[in-house]
PDB file of C-alpha atoms in Angstrom:
ATOM      1  CA  UNK R  30       8.529 -10.872 -11.514  1.00 68.00           C
ATOM      2  CA  UNK R  31      10.773 -11.454  -8.473  1.00 79.00           C
ATOM      3  CA  UNK R  32       9.413 -13.479  -5.554  1.00 83.00           C
ATOM      4  CA  UNK R  33       9.718 -10.505  -3.218  1.00 86.00           C
ATOM      5  CA  UNK R  34       6.912  -8.854  -5.189  1.00 86.00           C
ATOM      6  CA  UNK R  35       4.606 -11.812  -4.565  1.00 88.00           C
ATOM      7  CA  UNK R  36       5.377 -11.706  -0.839  1.00 90.00           C
ATOM      8  CA  UNK R  37       4.821  -7.929  -0.789  1.00 90.00           C
ATOM      9  CA  UNK R  38       1.477  -8.358  -2.569  1.00 91.00           C
ATOM     10  CA  UNK R  39       0.475 -11.078  -0.086  1.00 93.00           C
ATOM     11  CA  UNK R  40       1.279  -8.729   2.816  1.00 94.00           C
ATOM     12  CA  UNK R  41      -0.447  -5.799   1.110  1.00 94.00           C
ATOM     13  CA  UNK R  42      -3.623  -7.845   0.708  1.00 94.00           C
ATOM     14  CA  UNK R  43      -3.461  -8.910   4.370  1.00 96.00           C
ATOM     15  CA  UNK R  44      -2.969  -5.308   5.531  1.00 96.00           C
ATOM     16  CA  UNK R  45      -5.777  -4.099   3.277  1.00 95.00           C
ATOM     17  CA  UNK R  46      -8.061  -6.806   4.681  1.00 95.00           C
ATOM     18  CA  UNK R  47      -7.234  -5.638   8.213  1.00 94.00           C
ATOM     19  CA  UNK R  48      -8.265  -2.102   7.306  1.00 95.00           C
ATOM     20  CA  UNK R  49     -11.739  -3.075   6.146  1.00 95.00           C
ATOM     21  CA  UNK R  50     -13.390  -3.860   9.534  1.00 94.00           C
ATOM     22  CA  UNK R  51     -11.819  -0.756  11.083  1.00 94.00           C
ATOM     23  CA  UNK R  52     -13.133   1.416   8.262  1.00 95.00           C
ATOM     24  CA  UNK R  53     -16.631  -0.079   8.387  1.00 95.00           C
ATOM     25  CA  UNK R  54     -16.847   0.251  12.174  1.00 94.00           C
ATOM     26  CA  UNK R  55     -15.501   3.774  12.053  1.00 94.00           C
ATOM     27  CA  UNK R  56     -17.860   5.098   9.397  1.00 95.00           C
ATOM     28  CA  UNK R  57     -20.776   3.419  11.190  1.00 95.00           C
ATOM     29  CA  UNK R  58     -19.803   5.325  14.334  1.00 93.00           C
ATOM     30  CA  UNK R  59     -18.998   2.227  16.390  1.00 92.00           C
ATOM     31  CA  UNK R  60     -15.939   1.835  18.606  1.00 90.00           C
ATOM     32  CA  UNK R  61     -13.679  -1.064  17.661  1.00 89.00           C
ATOM     33  CA  UNK R  62     -10.329  -2.513  18.744  1.00 86.00           C
ATOM     34  CA  UNK R  63      -7.124  -0.960  17.443  1.00 86.00           C
ATOM     35  CA  UNK R  64      -3.522  -1.333  18.594  1.00 84.00           C
ATOM     36  CA  UNK R  65      -3.962   2.031  20.352  1.00 83.00           C
ATOM     37  CA  UNK R  66      -6.778   0.854  22.642  1.00 78.00           C
ATOM     38  CA  UNK R  67      -4.396  -0.432  25.310  1.00 70.00           C
ATOM     39  CA  UNK R  68      -2.543   2.891  25.409  1.00 66.00           C
ATOM     40  CA  UNK R  69      -5.759   4.734  26.254  1.00 61.00           C
ATOM     41  CA  UNK R  70      -6.665   2.168  28.912  1.00 63.00           C
ATOM     42  CA  UNK R  71      -9.719   0.748  27.151  1.00 68.00           C
ATOM     43  CA  UNK R  72     -10.578  -2.263  25.039  1.00 80.00           C
ATOM     44  CA  UNK R  73     -11.849  -0.281  22.064  1.00 87.00           C
ATOM     45  CA  UNK R  74     -10.924   2.897  20.238  1.00 88.00           C
ATOM     46  CA  UNK R  75     -13.186   5.651  19.013  1.00 91.00           C
ATOM     47  CA  UNK R  76     -14.841   5.554  15.604  1.00 92.00           C
ATOM     48  CA  UNK R  77     -12.631   8.416  14.443  1.00 94.00           C
ATOM     49  CA  UNK R  78      -9.451   6.594  15.436  1.00 93.00           C
ATOM     50  CA  UNK R  79     -10.680   3.509  13.581  1.00 94.00           C
ATOM     51  CA  UNK R  80     -11.122   5.540  10.385  1.00 95.00           C
ATOM     52  CA  UNK R  81      -7.588   6.918  10.765  1.00 95.00           C
ATOM     53  CA  UNK R  82      -6.200   3.432  11.481  1.00 95.00           C
ATOM     54  CA  UNK R  83      -7.964   1.971   8.431  1.00 96.00           C
ATOM     55  CA  UNK R  84      -6.636   4.827   6.287  1.00 97.00           C
ATOM     56  CA  UNK R  85      -3.090   4.049   7.484  1.00 97.00           C
ATOM     57  CA  UNK R  86      -3.626   0.371   6.599  1.00 97.00           C
ATOM     58  CA  UNK R  87      -4.864   1.296   3.122  1.00 96.00           C
ATOM     59  CA  UNK R  88      -1.909   3.635   2.509  1.00 96.00           C
ATOM     60  CA  UNK R  89       0.614   0.957   3.492  1.00 95.00           C
ATOM     61  CA  UNK R  90      -1.183  -1.610   1.303  1.00 94.00           C
ATOM     62  CA  UNK R  91      -1.213   0.810  -1.627  1.00 92.00           C
ATOM     63  CA  UNK R  92       2.494   1.529  -1.227  1.00 91.00           C
ATOM     64  CA  UNK R  93       3.282  -2.181  -1.172  1.00 89.00           C
ATOM     65  CA  UNK R  94       1.104  -2.824  -4.214  1.00 87.00           C
ATOM     66  CA  UNK R  95       2.413   0.143  -6.178  1.00 85.00           C
ATOM     67  CA  UNK R  96       6.095   0.253  -5.319  1.00 84.00           C
ATOM     68  CA  UNK R  97       7.258  -3.343  -5.023  1.00 82.00           C
ATOM     69  CA  UNK R  98       6.936  -5.033  -8.360  1.00 71.00           C
ATOM     70  CA  UNK R  99       4.139  -4.375 -10.796  1.00 74.00           C
ATOM     71  CA  UNK R 100       0.674  -5.537  -9.808  1.00 72.00           C
ATOM     72  CA  UNK R 101      -0.876  -7.703 -12.486  1.00 72.00           C
ATOM     73  CA  UNK R 102      -4.407  -8.589 -11.459  1.00 70.00           C
ATOM     74  CA  UNK R 103      -5.474 -11.326 -13.774  1.00 74.00           C
ATOM     75  CA  UNK R 104      -2.170 -13.158 -13.916  1.00 80.00           C
ATOM     76  CA  UNK R 105      -2.685 -16.418 -12.060  1.00 87.00           C
ATOM     77  CA  UNK R 106       0.268 -16.279  -9.672  1.00 85.00           C
ATOM     78  CA  UNK R 107      -0.256 -12.681  -8.553  1.00 82.00           C
ATOM     79  CA  UNK R 108      -3.986 -13.216  -8.135  1.00 86.00           C
ATOM     80  CA  UNK R 109      -3.318 -16.341  -6.050  1.00 89.00           C
ATOM     81  CA  UNK R 110      -0.939 -14.507  -3.697  1.00 89.00           C
ATOM     82  CA  UNK R 111      -3.375 -11.629  -3.234  1.00 89.00           C
ATOM     83  CA  UNK R 112      -6.293 -14.003  -2.648  1.00 91.00           C
ATOM     84  CA  UNK R 113      -4.245 -16.029  -0.137  1.00 94.00           C
ATOM     85  CA  UNK R 114      -3.235 -12.854   1.702  1.00 93.00           C
ATOM     86  CA  UNK R 115      -6.867 -11.855   2.032  1.00 94.00           C
ATOM     87  CA  UNK R 116      -7.939 -15.369   3.077  1.00 95.00           C
ATOM     88  CA  UNK R 117      -5.234 -15.823   5.719  1.00 95.00           C
ATOM     89  CA  UNK R 118      -5.753 -12.356   7.179  1.00 94.00           C
ATOM     90  CA  UNK R 119      -9.532 -12.798   7.110  1.00 92.00           C
ATOM     91  CA  UNK R 120      -9.387 -16.109   8.959  1.00 94.00           C
ATOM     92  CA  UNK R 121      -6.974 -14.775  11.577  1.00 92.00           C
ATOM     93  CA  UNK R 122      -9.042 -11.631  12.114  1.00 88.00           C
ATOM     94  CA  UNK R 123     -12.219 -13.702  12.363  1.00 90.00           C
ATOM     95  CA  UNK R 124     -10.692 -15.731  15.174  1.00 89.00           C
ATOM     96  CA  UNK R 125      -9.391 -12.656  16.984  1.00 83.00           C
ATOM     97  CA  UNK R 126     -12.633 -10.677  16.726  1.00 79.00           C
ATOM     98  CA  UNK R 127     -14.819 -13.710  17.552  1.00 81.00           C
ATOM     99  CA  UNK R 128     -13.304 -13.717  21.042  1.00 75.00           C
ATOM    100  CA  UNK R 129     -14.688 -10.204  21.569  1.00 68.00           C
ATOM    101  CA  UNK R 130     -18.201 -11.222  20.490  1.00 60.00           C
ATOM    102  CA  UNK R 131     -18.561 -13.801  23.249  1.00 55.00           C
TER     103      UNK R 131
END
C-alpha cells in the first residue's frame, strides 16, 4: 500500500476522533465549541450544530478511509497509523478542551 494511504488513514482517524465529542455533546443537548462559534459571536454552538459538525467530520473520515487506499484493520502498519491518529488528535483535543473547563 502506498504511504499516502497511511497518511490519509492517520488523518481520517484524527478527524473521526474530533467528531466524537461534538456528537456526544450534541445528542446530549449540550452546547459545545465548533469552528462556527466565533461567527455567531459566542463561545459555543448549539447542540444541533454540533450534531451537524460531527456528521461532517464522520463523512470526511469515511471518505478518506474508503477512497484512499484500502483499509486493512488488523494489518499492523495500518492499525498503528489509525491508532496514532486517534491518540494524537485525542491528546490535542484534551488540551484544547481542558482550557474551557477551567
